[in-house]
Coordinates of C-alpha atoms in Angstrom, one line a residue:
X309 CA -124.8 -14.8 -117.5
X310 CA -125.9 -14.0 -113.7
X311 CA -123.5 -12.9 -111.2
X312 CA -121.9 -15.2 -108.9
X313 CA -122.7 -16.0 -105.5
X314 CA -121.0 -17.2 -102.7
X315 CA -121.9 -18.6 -99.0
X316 CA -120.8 -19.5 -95.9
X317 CA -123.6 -21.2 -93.4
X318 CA -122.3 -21.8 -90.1
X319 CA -124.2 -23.1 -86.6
X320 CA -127.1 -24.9 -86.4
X321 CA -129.3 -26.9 -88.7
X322 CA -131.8 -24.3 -88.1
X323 CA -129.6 -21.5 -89.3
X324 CA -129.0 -23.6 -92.7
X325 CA -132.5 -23.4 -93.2
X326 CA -132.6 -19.7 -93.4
X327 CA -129.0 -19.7 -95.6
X328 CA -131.0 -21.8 -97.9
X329 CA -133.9 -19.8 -98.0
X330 CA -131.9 -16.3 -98.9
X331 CA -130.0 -18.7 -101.7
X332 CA -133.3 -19.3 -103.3
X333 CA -134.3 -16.0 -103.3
X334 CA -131.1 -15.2 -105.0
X335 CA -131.3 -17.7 -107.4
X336 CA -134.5 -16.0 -108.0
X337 CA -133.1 -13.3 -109.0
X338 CA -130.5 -14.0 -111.2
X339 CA -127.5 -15.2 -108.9
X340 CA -125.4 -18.5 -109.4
X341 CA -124.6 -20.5 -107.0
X342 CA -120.3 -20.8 -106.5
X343 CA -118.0 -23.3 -104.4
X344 CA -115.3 -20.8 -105.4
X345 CA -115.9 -17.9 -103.0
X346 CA -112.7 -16.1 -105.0
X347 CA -115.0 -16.1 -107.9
X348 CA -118.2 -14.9 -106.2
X349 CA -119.5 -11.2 -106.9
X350 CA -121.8 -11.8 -103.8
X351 CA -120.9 -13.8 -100.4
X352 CA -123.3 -14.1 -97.8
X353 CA -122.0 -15.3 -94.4
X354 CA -124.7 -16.5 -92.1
X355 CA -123.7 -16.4 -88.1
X356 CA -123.8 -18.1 -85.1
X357 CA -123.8 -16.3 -81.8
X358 CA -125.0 -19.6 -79.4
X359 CA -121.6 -19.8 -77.5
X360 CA -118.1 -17.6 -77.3
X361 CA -116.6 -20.0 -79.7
X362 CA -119.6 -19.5 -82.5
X363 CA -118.9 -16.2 -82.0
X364 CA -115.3 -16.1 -82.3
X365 CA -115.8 -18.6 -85.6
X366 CA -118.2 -16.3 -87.0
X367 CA -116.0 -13.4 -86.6
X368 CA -112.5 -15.0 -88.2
X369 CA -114.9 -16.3 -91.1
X370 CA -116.3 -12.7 -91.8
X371 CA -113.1 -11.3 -91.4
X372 CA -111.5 -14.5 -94.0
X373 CA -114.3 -13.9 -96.7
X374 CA -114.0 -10.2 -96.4
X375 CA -110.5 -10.5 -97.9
X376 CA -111.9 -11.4 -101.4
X377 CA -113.0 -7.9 -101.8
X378 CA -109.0 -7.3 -102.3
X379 CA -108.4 -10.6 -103.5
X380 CA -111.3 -11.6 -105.4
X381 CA -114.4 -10.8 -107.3
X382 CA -116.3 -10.0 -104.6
X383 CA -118.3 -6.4 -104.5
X384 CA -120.7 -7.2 -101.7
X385 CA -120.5 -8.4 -98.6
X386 CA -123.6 -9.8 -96.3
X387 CA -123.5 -10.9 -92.8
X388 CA -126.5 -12.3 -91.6
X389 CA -128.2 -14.4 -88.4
X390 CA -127.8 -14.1 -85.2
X391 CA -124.6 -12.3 -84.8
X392 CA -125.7 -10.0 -87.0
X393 CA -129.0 -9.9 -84.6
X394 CA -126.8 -8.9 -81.3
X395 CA -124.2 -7.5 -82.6
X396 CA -124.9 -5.2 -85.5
X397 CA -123.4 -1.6 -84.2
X398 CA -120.4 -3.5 -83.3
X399 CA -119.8 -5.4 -86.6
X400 CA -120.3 -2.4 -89.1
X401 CA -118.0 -0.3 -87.0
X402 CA -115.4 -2.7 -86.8
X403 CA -115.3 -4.6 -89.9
X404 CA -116.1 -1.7 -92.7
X405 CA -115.9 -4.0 -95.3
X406 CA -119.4 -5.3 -94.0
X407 CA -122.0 -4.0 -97.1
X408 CA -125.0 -5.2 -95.5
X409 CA -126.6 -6.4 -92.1
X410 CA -129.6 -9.1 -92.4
X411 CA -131.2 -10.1 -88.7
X412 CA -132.5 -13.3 -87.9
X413 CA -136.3 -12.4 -89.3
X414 CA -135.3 -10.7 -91.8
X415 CA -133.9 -13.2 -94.8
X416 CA -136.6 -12.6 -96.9
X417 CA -135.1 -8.8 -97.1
X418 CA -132.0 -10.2 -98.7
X419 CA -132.3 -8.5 -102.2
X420 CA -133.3 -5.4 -100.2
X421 CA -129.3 -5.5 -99.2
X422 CA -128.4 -6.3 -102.5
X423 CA -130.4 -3.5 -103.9
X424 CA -128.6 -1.0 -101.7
X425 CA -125.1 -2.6 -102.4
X426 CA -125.8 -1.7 -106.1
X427 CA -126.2 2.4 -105.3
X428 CA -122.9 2.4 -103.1
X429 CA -125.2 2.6 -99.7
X430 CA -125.1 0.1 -96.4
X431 CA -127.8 -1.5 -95.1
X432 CA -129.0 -2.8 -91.5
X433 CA -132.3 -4.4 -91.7
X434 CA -133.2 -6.1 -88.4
X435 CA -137.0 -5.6 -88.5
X436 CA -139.7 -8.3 -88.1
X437 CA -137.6 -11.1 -85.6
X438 CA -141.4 -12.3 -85.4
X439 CA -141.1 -13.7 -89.7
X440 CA -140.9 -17.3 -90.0
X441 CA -140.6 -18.8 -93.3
X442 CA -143.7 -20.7 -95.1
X443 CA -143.7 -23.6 -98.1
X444 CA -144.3 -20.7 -100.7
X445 CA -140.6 -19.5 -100.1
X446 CA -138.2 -20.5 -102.3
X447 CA -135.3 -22.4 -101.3
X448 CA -132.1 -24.3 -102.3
X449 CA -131.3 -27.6 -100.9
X450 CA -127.6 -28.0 -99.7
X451 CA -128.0 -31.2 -97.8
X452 CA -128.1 -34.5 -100.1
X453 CA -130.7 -35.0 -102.4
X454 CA -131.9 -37.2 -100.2
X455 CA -132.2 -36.0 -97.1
X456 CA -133.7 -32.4 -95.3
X457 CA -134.0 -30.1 -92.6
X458 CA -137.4 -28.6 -91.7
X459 CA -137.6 -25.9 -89.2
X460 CA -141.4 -26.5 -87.7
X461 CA -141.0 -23.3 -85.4
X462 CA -139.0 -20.5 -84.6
X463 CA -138.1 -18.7 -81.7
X464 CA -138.4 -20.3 -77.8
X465 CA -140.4 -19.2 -74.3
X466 CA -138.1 -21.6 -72.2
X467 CA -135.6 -18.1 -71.0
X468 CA -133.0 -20.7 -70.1
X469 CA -130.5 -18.3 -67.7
X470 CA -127.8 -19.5 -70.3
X471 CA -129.0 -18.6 -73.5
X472 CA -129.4 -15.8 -75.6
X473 CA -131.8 -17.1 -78.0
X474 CA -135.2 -15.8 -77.6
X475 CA -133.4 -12.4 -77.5
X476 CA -132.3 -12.8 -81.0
X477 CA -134.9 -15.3 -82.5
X478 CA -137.9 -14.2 -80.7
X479 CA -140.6 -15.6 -79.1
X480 CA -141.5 -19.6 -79.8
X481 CA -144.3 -19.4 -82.8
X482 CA -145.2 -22.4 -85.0
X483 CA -145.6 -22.9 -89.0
X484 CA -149.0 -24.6 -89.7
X485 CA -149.5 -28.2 -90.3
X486 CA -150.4 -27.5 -93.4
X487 CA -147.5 -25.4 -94.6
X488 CA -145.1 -27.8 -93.0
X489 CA -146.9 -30.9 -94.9
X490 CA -146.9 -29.0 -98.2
X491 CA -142.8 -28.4 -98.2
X492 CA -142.1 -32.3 -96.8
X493 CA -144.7 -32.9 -99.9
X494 CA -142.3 -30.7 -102.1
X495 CA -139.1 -32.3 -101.0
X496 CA -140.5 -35.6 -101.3
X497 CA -141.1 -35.2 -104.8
X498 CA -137.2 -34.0 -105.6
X499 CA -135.8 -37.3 -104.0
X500 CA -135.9 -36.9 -100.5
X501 CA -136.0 -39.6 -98.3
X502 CA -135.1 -38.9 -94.8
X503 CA -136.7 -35.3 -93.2
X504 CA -135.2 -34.1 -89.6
X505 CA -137.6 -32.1 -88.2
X506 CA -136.2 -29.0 -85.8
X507 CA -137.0 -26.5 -84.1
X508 CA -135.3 -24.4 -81.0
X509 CA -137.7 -26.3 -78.9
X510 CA -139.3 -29.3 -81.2
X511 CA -141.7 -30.3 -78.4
X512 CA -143.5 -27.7 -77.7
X513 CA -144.4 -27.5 -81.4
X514 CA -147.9 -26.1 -81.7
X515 CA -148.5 -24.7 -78.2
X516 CA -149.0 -21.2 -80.4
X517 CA -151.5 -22.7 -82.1
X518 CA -153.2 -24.7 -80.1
X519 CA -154.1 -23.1 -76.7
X520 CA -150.8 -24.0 -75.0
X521 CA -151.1 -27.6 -75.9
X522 CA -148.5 -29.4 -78.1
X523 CA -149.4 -30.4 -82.0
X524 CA -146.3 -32.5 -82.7
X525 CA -147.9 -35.8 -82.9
X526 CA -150.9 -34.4 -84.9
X527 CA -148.2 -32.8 -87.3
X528 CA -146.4 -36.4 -87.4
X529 CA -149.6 -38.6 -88.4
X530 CA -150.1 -36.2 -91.7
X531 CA -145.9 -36.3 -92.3
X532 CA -146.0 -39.9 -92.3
X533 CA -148.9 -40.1 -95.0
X534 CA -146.2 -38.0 -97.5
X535 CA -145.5 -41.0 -99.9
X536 CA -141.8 -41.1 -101.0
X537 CA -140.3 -39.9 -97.2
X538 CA -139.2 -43.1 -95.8
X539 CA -137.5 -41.4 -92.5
X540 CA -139.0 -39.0 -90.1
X541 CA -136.4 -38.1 -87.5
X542 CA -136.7 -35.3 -84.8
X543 CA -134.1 -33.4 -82.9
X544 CA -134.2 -30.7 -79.7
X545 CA -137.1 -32.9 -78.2
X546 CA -137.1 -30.8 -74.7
X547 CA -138.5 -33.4 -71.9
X548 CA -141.3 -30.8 -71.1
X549 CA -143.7 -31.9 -73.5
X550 CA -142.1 -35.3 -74.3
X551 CA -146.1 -36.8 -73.7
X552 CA -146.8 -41.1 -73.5
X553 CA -148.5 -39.8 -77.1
X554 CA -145.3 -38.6 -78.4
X555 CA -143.5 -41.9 -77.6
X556 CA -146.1 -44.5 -78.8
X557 CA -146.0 -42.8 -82.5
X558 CA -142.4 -43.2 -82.1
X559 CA -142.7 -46.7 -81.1
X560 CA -145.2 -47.7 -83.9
X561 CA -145.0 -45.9 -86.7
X562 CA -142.3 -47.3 -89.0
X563 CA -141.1 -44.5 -90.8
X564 CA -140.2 -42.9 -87.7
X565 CA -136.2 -43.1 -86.4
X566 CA -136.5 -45.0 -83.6
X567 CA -133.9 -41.9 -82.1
X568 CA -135.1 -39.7 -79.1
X569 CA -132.7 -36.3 -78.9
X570 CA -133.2 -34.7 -75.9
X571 CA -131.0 -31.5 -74.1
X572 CA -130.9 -32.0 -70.5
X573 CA -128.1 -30.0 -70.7
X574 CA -127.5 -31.2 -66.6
X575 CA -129.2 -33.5 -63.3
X576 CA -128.5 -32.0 -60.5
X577 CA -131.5 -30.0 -59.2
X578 CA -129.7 -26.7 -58.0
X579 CA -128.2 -26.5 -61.3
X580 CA -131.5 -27.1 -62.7
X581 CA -133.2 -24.3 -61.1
X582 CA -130.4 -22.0 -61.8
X583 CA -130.7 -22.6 -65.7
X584 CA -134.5 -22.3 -65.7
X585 CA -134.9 -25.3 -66.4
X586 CA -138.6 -26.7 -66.3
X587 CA -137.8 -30.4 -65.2
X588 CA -136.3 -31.9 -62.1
X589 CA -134.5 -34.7 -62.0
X590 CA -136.9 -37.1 -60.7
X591 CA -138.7 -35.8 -64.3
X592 CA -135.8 -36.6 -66.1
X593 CA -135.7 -40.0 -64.8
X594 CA -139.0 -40.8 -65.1
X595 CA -138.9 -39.9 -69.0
X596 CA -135.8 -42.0 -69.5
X597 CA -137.2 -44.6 -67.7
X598 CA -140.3 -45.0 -69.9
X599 CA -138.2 -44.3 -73.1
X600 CA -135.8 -47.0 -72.2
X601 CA -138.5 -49.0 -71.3
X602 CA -140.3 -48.9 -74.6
X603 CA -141.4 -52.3 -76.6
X604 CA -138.3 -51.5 -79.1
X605 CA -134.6 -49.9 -78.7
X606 CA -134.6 -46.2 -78.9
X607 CA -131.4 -44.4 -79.6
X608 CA -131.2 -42.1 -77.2
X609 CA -129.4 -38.8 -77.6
X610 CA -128.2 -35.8 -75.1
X611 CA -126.5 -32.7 -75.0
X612 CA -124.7 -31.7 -71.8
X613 CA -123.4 -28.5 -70.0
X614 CA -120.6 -28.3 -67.7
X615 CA -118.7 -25.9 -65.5
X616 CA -122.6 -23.2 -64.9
X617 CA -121.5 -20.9 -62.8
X618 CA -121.2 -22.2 -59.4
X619 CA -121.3 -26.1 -60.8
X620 CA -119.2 -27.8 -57.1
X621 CA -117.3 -30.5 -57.6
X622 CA -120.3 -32.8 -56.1
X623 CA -122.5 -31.7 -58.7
X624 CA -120.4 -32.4 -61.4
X625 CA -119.8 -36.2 -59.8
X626 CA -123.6 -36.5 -59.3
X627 CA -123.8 -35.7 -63.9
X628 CA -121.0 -38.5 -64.5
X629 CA -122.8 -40.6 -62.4
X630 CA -126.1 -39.9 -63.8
X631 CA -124.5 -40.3 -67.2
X632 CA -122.4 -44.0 -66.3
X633 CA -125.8 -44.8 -64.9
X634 CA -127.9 -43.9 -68.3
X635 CA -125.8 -44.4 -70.8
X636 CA -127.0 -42.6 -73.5
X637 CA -126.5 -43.5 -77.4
X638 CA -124.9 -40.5 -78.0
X639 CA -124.4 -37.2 -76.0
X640 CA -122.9 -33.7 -76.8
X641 CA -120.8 -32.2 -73.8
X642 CA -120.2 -28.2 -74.4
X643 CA -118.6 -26.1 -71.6
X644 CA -120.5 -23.2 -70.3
X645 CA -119.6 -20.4 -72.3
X646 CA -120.6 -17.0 -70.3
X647 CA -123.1 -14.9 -72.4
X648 CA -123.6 -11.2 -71.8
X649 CA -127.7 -10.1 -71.6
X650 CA -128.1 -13.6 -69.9
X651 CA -129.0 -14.1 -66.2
X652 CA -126.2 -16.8 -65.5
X653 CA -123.6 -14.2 -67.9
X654 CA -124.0 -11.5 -64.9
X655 CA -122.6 -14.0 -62.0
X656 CA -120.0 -13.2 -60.8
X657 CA -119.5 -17.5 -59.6
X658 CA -118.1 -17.6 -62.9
X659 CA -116.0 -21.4 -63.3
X660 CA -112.4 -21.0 -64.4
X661 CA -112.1 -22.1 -67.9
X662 CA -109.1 -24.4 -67.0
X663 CA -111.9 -26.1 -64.9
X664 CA -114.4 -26.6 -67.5
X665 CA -112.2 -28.0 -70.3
X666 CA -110.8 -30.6 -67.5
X667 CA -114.6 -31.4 -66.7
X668 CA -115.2 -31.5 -70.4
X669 CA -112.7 -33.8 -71.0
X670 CA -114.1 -36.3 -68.2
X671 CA -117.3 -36.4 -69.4
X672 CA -116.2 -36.7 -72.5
X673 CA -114.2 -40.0 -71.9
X674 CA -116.9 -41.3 -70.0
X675 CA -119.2 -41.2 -72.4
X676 CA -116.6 -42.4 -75.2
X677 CA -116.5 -45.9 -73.2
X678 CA -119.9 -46.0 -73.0
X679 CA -120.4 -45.2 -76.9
X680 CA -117.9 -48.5 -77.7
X681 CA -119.9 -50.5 -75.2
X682 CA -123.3 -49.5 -77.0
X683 CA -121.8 -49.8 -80.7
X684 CA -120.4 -53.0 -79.5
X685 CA -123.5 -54.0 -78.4
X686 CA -125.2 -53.7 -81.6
X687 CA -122.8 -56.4 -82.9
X688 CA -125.1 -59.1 -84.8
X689 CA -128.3 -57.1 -84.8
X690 CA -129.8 -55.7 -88.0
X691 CA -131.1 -52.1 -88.8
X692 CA -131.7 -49.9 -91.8
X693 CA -129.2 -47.9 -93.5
X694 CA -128.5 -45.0 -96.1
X695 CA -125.3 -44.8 -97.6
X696 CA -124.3 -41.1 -98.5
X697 CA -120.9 -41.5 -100.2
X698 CA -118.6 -43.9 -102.1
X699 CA -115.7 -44.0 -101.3
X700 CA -111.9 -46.3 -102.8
X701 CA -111.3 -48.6 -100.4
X702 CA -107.7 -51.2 -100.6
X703 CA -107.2 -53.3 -103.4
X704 CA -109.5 -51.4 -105.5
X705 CA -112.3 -52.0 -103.4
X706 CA -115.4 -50.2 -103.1
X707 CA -116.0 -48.5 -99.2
X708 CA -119.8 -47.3 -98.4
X709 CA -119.9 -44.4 -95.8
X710 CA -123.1 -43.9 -94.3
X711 CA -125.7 -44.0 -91.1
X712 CA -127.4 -46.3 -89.3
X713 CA -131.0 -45.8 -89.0
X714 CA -130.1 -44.9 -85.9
X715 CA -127.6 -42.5 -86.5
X716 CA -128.5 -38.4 -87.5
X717 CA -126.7 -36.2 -89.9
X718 CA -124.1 -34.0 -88.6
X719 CA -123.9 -34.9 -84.6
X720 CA -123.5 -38.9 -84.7
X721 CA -121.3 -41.5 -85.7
X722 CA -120.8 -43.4 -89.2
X723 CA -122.0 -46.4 -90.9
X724 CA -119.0 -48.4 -93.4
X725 CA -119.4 -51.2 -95.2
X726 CA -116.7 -52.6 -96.9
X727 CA -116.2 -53.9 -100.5
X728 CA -119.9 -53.0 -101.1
X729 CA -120.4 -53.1 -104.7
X730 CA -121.0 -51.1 -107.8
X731 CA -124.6 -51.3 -107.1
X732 CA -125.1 -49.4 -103.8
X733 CA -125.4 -45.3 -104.3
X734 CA -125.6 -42.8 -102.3
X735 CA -129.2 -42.1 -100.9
X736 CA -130.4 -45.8 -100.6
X737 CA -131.5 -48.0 -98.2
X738 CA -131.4 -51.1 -97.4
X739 CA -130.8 -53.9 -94.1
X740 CA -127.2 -54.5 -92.9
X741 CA -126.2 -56.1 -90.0
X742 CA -123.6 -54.5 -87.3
X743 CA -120.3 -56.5 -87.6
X744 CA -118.4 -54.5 -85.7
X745 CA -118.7 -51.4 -83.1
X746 CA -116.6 -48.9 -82.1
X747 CA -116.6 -45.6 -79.9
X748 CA -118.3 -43.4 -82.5
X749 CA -118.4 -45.5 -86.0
X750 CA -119.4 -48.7 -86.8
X751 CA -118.8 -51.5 -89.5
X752 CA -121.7 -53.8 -92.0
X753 CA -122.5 -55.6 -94.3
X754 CA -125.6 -55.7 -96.4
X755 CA -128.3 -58.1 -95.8
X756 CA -129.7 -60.1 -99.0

């Protein structure tokens, strides 16, 4: 019987990807996979260092799992990602319970750190930040069946003043066309239906490759000849590259999510400038004009920062405006969380956190309203749909939780349809139409 094996994957969609990389490499070598982390002889804990509040999660979960070596089976304990990354002298001083240290580039070293957990040594391997996995890896799905990340690229160029990324992911490099048709091909023939394509910067996919210009629209024409996916969706599409190409594939290929994700993360020029960012807002407009513009309705997406450092009271009026004036599909608000080794980190214009959770909270209600108003919207129109759990409703009904076509893993709303049926399961698809909306959720029924 293999030893057990435990995990803990927290952050991003791209820092899954990696979690499920090192499982299959465990598997590979003997390890079963547990839900019972008291029970695991292994537990790897993947980080996220993105914001002060990743951080402080990441921390209090190392720090929970870490207890199982009193209370549990565990004998080994690996942190990896990007905590690990920018943190590492810190972490295996402070937390001795800490067996091993795996950067962000290098997962594939993961039964190196097993290796020296066996002979009683630590380990800190932080080399190669320039790897990037490949099709040939192997990896354990811990999505649905049905659907799947796929990381196109790694890395990012964009040295956003807030961010810390390209100092522990490296620079922006690309996985081949090739290698990223061959895994979709792989996944495809396991069950999987829907793939959501990411990257730090999804956009810009290619530019490594392809003398600074962008590939993703040549890597979407061979993803949409992979029979068996039926959804392509794409997140983190920065408005740099977001080309008329781009959208008109989007438009009129059917397997693609009419959905458009796109971090602006703010409007106001100033604060543009400040973060680095490459678009004005006259750029921003101009996109969102076009996208709303678009023969068919595209969902449209947004994360958004508030309270940079120096962020007046004007400039946060001219976002809520911007945003009652757009009103996008969806949108993420996160409050600027000061980052040491980042430009805007060492201001000393700093916004007083009692100032950026009230701003947060605005926003936040703002674009609440506007969310009901859209979902209501929708009432009486027909989309696609994949229901991902069954649920008991009343009266020994059946209830179908899902997502709209329209709707990604994770970040949106859900899809319910009531008294659905023995017949519907989770990971198919089929034509509802919207009954009713509401601020995040909406209800169906299924079209005959």
């Amino acid at each position: 019987m293999g030893k057990k094996l435990g995990y803990v994957s927290l952050g991003c969609a791209k820092n899954l990807v990696d979690t499920e990389v090192m499982l299959g490499l465990l598997r590979d070598n003997g390890y079963l996979i547990t839900e019972d982390l008291s029970e695991a002889d292994l537990i790897v804990v993947n980080t996220c260092t993105f914001i002060e509040k990743a951080k402080a999660e990441s921390i209090n979960t190392i720090l929970e799992v870490a207890q199982y070596k009193e209370d549990g089976a565990c004998k080994g304990l690996i942190v990896a990602g990007c905590l690990s990354q920018q943190y590492q002298d810190e972490l295996f001083q402070e937390i001795p319970e800490i067996d091993a240290l795996i950067g962000t580039g290098a997962w594939d070293q993961v039964m190196v750190a097993v290796d020296a957990i066996e002979h009683g040594d630590r380990s800190c391997i932080m080399e190669n930040i320039t790897n990037i996995y490949d099709e040939r890896m192997p990896r354990i799905q811990t999505t649905p069946r049905y659907s799947a990340y796929v990381k196109i690229a790694e890395g990012c160029n964009n040295g956003c003043t807030f961010c810390i990324i390209p100092k522990v992911r490296g620079a922006f490099r690309s996985r081949t066309v090739e290698s990223i048709k061959a895994e979709v091909g792989r996944l495809a023939a396991t069950g999987v239906k829907e793939i959501v394509l990411i990257a730090q910067d999804t956009t810009s996919y290619g530019i490594d490759l392809n003398d600074g210009k962008p590939m993703l629209t040549t890597l979407l024409k061979e993803l949409t000849t992979v029979e068996g996916i039926e959804w392509i969706r794409m997140l983190y599409l920065y408005p740099t590259f977001f080309s008329d190409e781009l959208l008109d594939i989007i438009v009129n290929e059917p397997k693609l999510c009419k959905y458009v994700d796109i971090p602006l993360q703010h409007v106001n020029n100033d604060i543009l400038k400040q973060m680095n960012r490459r678009d004005d807002r006259n750029d921003i407009e101009r996109l969102l004009k076009k996208i709303r513009n678009a023969p068919t309705h595209i969902t449209l997406r947004t994360s958004i920062i508030v309270g940079f450092p120096g962020e007046t009271d004007e400039q946060f009026e001219e976002l809520c405006d911007f945003v009652k004036e757009i009103k996008f599909d969806n949108m993420g608000v996160f409050t600027y969380s000061q980052e040491a080794g980042t430009p805007a980190g060492a201001r000393e214009d700093q916004i007083p956190e009692e100032v950026k959770e009230e701003r947060y909270h605005v926003l936040m209600s703002i674009q609440a309203a506007i969310s009901e108003g859209n979902n209501r919207d929708l009432e009486g129109t027909i989309d696609y749909a994949m229901v991902e759990e069954i649920e008991e409703g009343e009266n020994n009904t059946l209830l179908a939780k899902g997502r709209l076509k329209s709707q990604a893993p994770d970040v949106d709303g859900n899809m319910y349809i009531e008294d659905c049926g023995e017949d519907i399961q989770p990971g198919d698809i089929f034509k509802v139409q919207v009954e009713q909306g509401f601020a995040y959720d909406v209800v169906a029924t299924v079209v005959e």
